[in-house]
Tab-separated table of C-alpha atoms in Angstrom:
chain	number	residue	atom	x	y	z
A	469	MET	CA	-0.005	-0.005	0.031
A	470	HIS	CA	1.256	3.462	-0.840
A	471	MET	CA	-0.050	6.799	0.359
A	472	TYR	CA	0.742	10.001	-1.531
A	473	ALA	CA	-0.393	13.559	-0.774
A	474	GLY	CA	-2.962	12.206	1.626
A	475	LEU	CA	-4.576	9.843	-0.912
A	476	LEU	CA	-4.681	6.046	-0.905
A	477	ILE	CA	-3.555	5.127	-4.398
A	478	MET	CA	-2.720	1.398	-4.333
A	479	MET	CA	-2.827	-1.655	-2.066
A	480	ASP	CA	-0.732	-4.781	-2.516
A	481	ASP	CA	-2.753	-8.013	-2.778
A	482	ASP	CA	-1.157	-9.509	0.292
A	483	VAL	CA	-1.643	-6.485	2.534
A	484	SER	CA	-4.953	-5.376	4.009
A	485	LEU	CA	-6.049	-2.963	6.720
A	486	PRO	CA	-9.454	-2.471	8.255
A	487	ALA	CA	-11.535	0.134	6.427
A	488	ASP	CA	-11.714	2.415	9.472
A	489	THR	CA	-7.948	2.353	9.841
A	490	LEU	CA	-7.453	3.250	6.225
A	491	ALA	CA	-9.914	6.135	6.616
A	492	ILE	CA	-8.001	7.454	9.623
A	493	LEU	CA	-4.653	7.220	7.777
A	494	ASN	CA	-6.011	8.973	4.715
A	495	GLU	CA	-7.554	11.751	6.841
A	496	PHE	CA	-4.237	12.242	8.710
A	497	LEU	CA	-2.143	12.365	5.489
A	498	LEU	CA	-4.549	14.742	3.864
A	499	GLU	CA	-4.415	17.141	6.828
A	500	ARG	CA	-0.623	16.916	6.867
A	501	SER	CA	-0.462	17.689	3.129
A	502	LYS	CA	-2.708	20.739	3.617
A	503	ARG	CA	-0.622	21.946	6.558
A	504	GLU	CA	2.673	21.563	4.623
A	505	ALA	CA	1.186	23.488	1.674
A	506	GLU	CA	0.093	26.341	3.990
A	507	GLU	CA	3.582	26.462	5.562
A	508	GLU	CA	5.188	26.614	2.132
A	509	ASN	CA	2.872	29.478	1.175
A	510	GLN	CA	3.729	31.349	4.349
A	511	ILE	CA	7.451	30.988	3.685
A	512	SER	CA	7.003	32.072	0.086
A	513	ASN	CA	5.014	35.123	1.158
A	514	LYS	CA	7.698	36.153	3.682
A	515	THR	CA	10.825	35.533	1.634
A	516	GLY	CA	9.588	36.068	-1.907
A	517	LYS	CA	11.415	34.770	-4.955
A	518	ASP	CA	14.954	33.407	-4.824
A	519	GLY	CA	15.002	33.515	-1.021
A	520	HIS	CA	14.766	37.302	-0.907
A	521	PHE	CA	13.351	38.385	2.425
A	522	GLU	CA	10.279	40.528	2.166
A	523	GLU	CA	9.866	43.505	4.437
A	524	ASP	CA	7.849	42.978	7.622
A	525	TRP	CA	6.142	46.292	8.148
A	526	GLN	CA	5.053	45.308	11.648
A	527	LEU	CA	8.752	45.288	12.526
A	528	SER	CA	9.236	48.621	10.695
A	529	GLN	CA	11.405	46.956	8.015
A	530	PHE	CA	12.112	48.970	4.897
A	531	TRP	CA	14.864	47.827	2.583
A	532	TYR	CA	17.402	50.154	0.953
A	533	ASN	CA	17.359	50.456	-2.823
A	534	THR	CA	20.248	49.165	-4.918
A	535	LYS	CA	21.960	52.577	-5.182
A	536	THR	CA	22.115	53.005	-1.417
A	537	LYS	CA	23.310	49.424	-0.786
A	538	LEU	CA	26.112	49.747	-3.343
A	539	THR	CA	27.082	53.202	-2.047
A	540	LEU	CA	27.493	51.913	1.487
A	541	ARG	CA	29.288	48.832	0.229
A	542	ASP	CA	31.823	50.992	-1.586
A	543	VAL	CA	32.365	53.052	1.584
A	544	VAL	CA	33.133	49.868	3.446
A	545	GLY	CA	35.524	48.809	0.701
A	546	LYS	CA	37.447	52.056	1.054
A	547	LEU	CA	37.630	51.709	4.806
A	548	LEU	CA	39.023	48.229	4.362
A	549	ALA	CA	41.542	49.484	1.871
A	550	GLU	CA	42.801	51.976	4.393
A	551	ARG	CA	43.377	49.177	6.833
A	552	LYS	CA	45.419	47.212	4.297
A	553	ALA	CA	47.188	44.382	6.087
A	554	ASP	CA	44.970	44.809	9.187
A	555	SER	CA	41.736	44.476	7.232
A	556	GLY	CA	41.384	40.830	8.219
A	557	ASP	CA	40.846	41.939	11.795
A	558	PHE	CA	38.206	44.474	10.795
A	559	HIS	CA	34.896	43.462	12.291
A	560	ILE	CA	31.589	44.916	11.098
A	561	ALA	CA	28.230	45.001	12.876
A	562	LEU	CA	24.980	45.704	11.015
A	563	LEU	CA	22.234	46.770	13.394
A	564	SER	CA	18.686	46.502	12.091
A	565	CYS	CA	19.716	46.984	8.459
A	566	PRO	CA	19.654	43.436	7.044
A	567	SER	CA	19.235	44.546	3.431
A	568	LEU	CA	22.939	45.573	3.498
A	569	TYR	CA	24.190	42.196	4.586
A	570	LYS	CA	24.699	40.420	1.262
A	571	ASP	CA	26.531	43.309	-0.422
A	572	ILE	CA	28.840	43.860	2.563
A	573	LYS	CA	29.437	40.126	2.959
A	574	ASN	CA	30.491	39.940	-0.687
A	575	ILE	CA	33.554	42.064	0.021
A	576	HIS	CA	34.324	41.158	3.598
A	577	ASP	CA	33.901	38.024	5.653
A	578	LYS	CA	33.757	39.291	9.232
A	579	VAL	CA	30.230	40.689	9.378
A	580	HIS	CA	27.521	40.136	12.017
A	581	ILE	CA	23.908	41.034	11.409
A	582	PHE	CA	22.060	42.011	14.567
A	583	GLU	CA	18.315	41.560	14.082
A	584	TYR	CA	15.182	40.924	16.096
A	585	ASP	CA	13.667	39.043	13.164
A	586	GLN	CA	14.492	35.344	13.542
A	587	ARG	CA	14.183	34.745	9.742
A	588	PHE	CA	17.746	36.021	9.335
A	589	GLY	CA	18.957	32.995	11.277
A	590	ALA	CA	19.274	31.694	7.701
A	591	TYR	CA	22.623	33.514	7.694
A	592	GLY	CA	24.041	31.086	10.223
A	593	THR	CA	26.670	32.232	12.710
A	594	ASP	CA	26.659	35.715	11.177
A	595	PHE	CA	23.241	36.275	12.690
A	596	VAL	CA	22.860	37.681	16.206
A	597	HIS	CA	19.379	37.878	17.610
A	598	TYR	CA	18.892	40.991	19.699
A	599	ASP	CA	16.046	42.937	21.246
A	600	LEU	CA	16.580	46.647	21.790
A	601	ASN	CA	14.123	46.564	24.652
A	602	CYS	CA	16.558	44.399	26.662
A	603	ILE	CA	19.479	46.789	26.491
A	604	GLY	CA	18.793	49.151	29.411
A	605	SER	CA	17.870	46.546	31.984
A	606	ASN	CA	20.866	44.320	31.520
A	607	PRO	CA	24.449	45.695	31.328
A	608	ASP	CA	25.686	42.253	30.284
A	609	TYR	CA	23.281	41.882	27.397
A	610	LEU	CA	25.179	40.525	24.330
A	611	LYS	CA	28.352	40.622	26.443
A	612	ALA	CA	30.194	38.265	24.025
A	613	HIS	CA	29.972	41.043	21.456
A	614	HIS	CA	31.069	43.941	23.612
A	615	HIS	CA	34.065	45.920	22.318
A	616	GLN	CA	34.399	43.743	19.211
A	617	TYR	CA	33.570	45.956	16.243
A	618	ASP	CA	35.550	48.430	14.140
A	619	LEU	CA	32.601	49.580	12.033
A	620	ILE	CA	28.985	49.738	13.074
A	621	VAL	CA	26.213	50.545	10.621
A	622	ALA	CA	22.808	51.035	12.254
A	623	ASP	CA	19.268	51.886	11.173
A	624	PRO	CA	17.098	52.129	14.284
A	625	PRO	CA	13.745	50.489	13.517
A	626	PHE	CA	11.631	53.232	15.113
A	627	LEU	CA	11.860	57.015	15.112
A	628	SER	CA	11.311	57.345	18.840
A	629	GLN	CA	13.482	58.746	21.556
A	630	GLU	CA	13.500	55.375	23.431
A	631	CYS	CA	14.569	53.456	20.343
A	632	ILE	CA	17.362	55.923	19.600
A	633	ALA	CA	18.564	55.796	23.221
A	634	ASN	CA	18.674	51.992	23.210
A	635	THR	CA	20.419	51.898	19.825
A	636	CYS	CA	23.074	54.321	21.070
A	637	GLU	CA	23.602	52.243	24.173
A	638	ILE	CA	24.216	49.057	22.280
A	639	ILE	CA	26.539	50.846	19.852
A	640	THR	CA	28.553	52.129	22.813
A	641	ARG	CA	28.925	48.594	24.103
A	642	LEU	CA	29.787	47.021	20.733
A	643	GLN	CA	32.397	49.469	19.493
A	644	ASN	CA	35.982	48.264	19.862
A	645	ASP	CA	37.775	51.535	20.494
A	646	PRO	CA	35.572	54.624	20.830
A	647	THR	CA	38.329	56.772	19.270
A	648	GLN	CA	38.747	54.471	16.257
A	649	CYS	CA	35.445	52.727	15.615
A	650	LYS	CA	33.614	54.095	12.609
A	651	LEU	CA	29.864	54.745	13.059
A	652	ILE	CA	27.266	55.162	10.293
A	653	LEU	CA	23.599	55.652	11.191
A	654	CYS	CA	20.743	55.977	8.748
A	655	SER	CA	17.558	57.346	10.209
A	656	GLY	CA	14.981	60.082	10.100
A	657	LYS	CA	15.979	63.725	10.281
A	658	VAL	CA	13.680	64.082	13.307
A	659	VAL	CA	16.001	61.940	15.530
A	660	GLU	CA	19.046	64.216	15.155
A	661	PRO	CA	18.872	65.891	18.625
A	662	TRP	CA	18.435	62.570	20.393
A	663	LEU	CA	21.189	60.878	18.397
A	664	THR	CA	23.841	63.607	18.553
A	665	ALA	CA	23.301	63.988	22.313
A	666	ARG	CA	24.399	60.377	22.840
A	667	LEU	CA	26.961	59.671	20.133
A	668	PRO	CA	29.758	61.804	18.585
A	669	VAL	CA	28.106	61.855	15.158
A	670	LEU	CA	27.084	64.609	12.759
A	671	LYS	CA	24.545	64.716	9.974
A	672	CYS	CA	25.974	64.046	6.503
A	673	LYS	CA	24.922	65.036	2.997
A	674	PHE	CA	24.356	61.428	1.998
A	675	GLN	CA	20.667	60.513	2.015
A	676	PRO	CA	19.784	56.771	2.070
A	677	GLU	CA	16.998	55.749	-0.199
A	678	HIS	CA	14.566	52.838	0.065
A	679	GLU	CA	12.834	50.541	-2.333
A	680	ARG	CA	9.561	52.102	-1.211
A	681	ASN	CA	8.873	55.808	-0.864
A	682	LEU	CA	8.613	56.675	2.803
A	683	GLY	CA	6.917	59.692	4.312
A	684	ASN	CA	9.752	60.686	6.630
A	685	GLU	CA	12.919	62.393	5.447
A	686	PHE	CA	15.855	60.042	5.936
A	687	VAL	CA	19.429	61.214	6.360
A	688	SER	CA	22.758	59.799	7.445
A	689	TYR	CA	24.991	60.441	10.467
A	690	ALA	CA	28.619	59.464	11.020
A	691	ASN	CA	31.553	60.081	13.307
A	692	PHE	CA	33.833	60.633	10.336
A	693	ASN	CA	33.638	62.377	6.948
A	694	LEU	CA	31.319	59.909	5.286
A	695	ASP	CA	30.607	62.228	2.363
A	696	LYS	CA	34.275	62.333	1.396
A	697	TYR	CA	34.188	58.552	0.844
A	698	ILE	CA	31.159	58.959	-1.360
A	699	GLU	CA	32.040	62.045	-3.348
A	700	ASN	CA	35.426	60.592	-4.303
A	701	LYS	CA	33.905	57.493	-5.903
């Protein structure tokens, strides 16, 4: 006897089961087939074609467009070139900006993606699950990553004072050397007073763009002359 997709399609002559048992088996397999199809549809809806992760608006996810991703990738490439022989020890943290990961990973291996969204566990050991709401109450939160990163690129998920404060706190913990670690933040113009009060960053000319048109004006902030790395492309 063979069952396929929840349907009884054949029974060998020397094998027999009671009719009620066969009915239970067929019902079970049919329900399992339906459940698997629903799960596949859910995965497809979330990741889209070719494994591309779709934005989850409930998590305030908005992906950068190609121009922005390649611009920031090229900035990282120039920073790596400046390090020359030491570039192998250059560690990068991407905070809440997963759409940058693949382009940065293509030019440098030591990249960690910090995300609340567990889907990005697909990136293996490069993925670090974190929750910004856990930062303030636990000084040891993500302790294994404290003082490990030479470049931090962050895009706080929400344009609120609390979210900016928590993002700044985790950046302070993650940066390797406060005098050397490069910081790039992409966020709304409205967060500038909260951000600059907590980190030594200034607003730059570079304006990140997204695949979708957003209502808020987005700008960039950095603790170094980010525009110089972009204008001299």
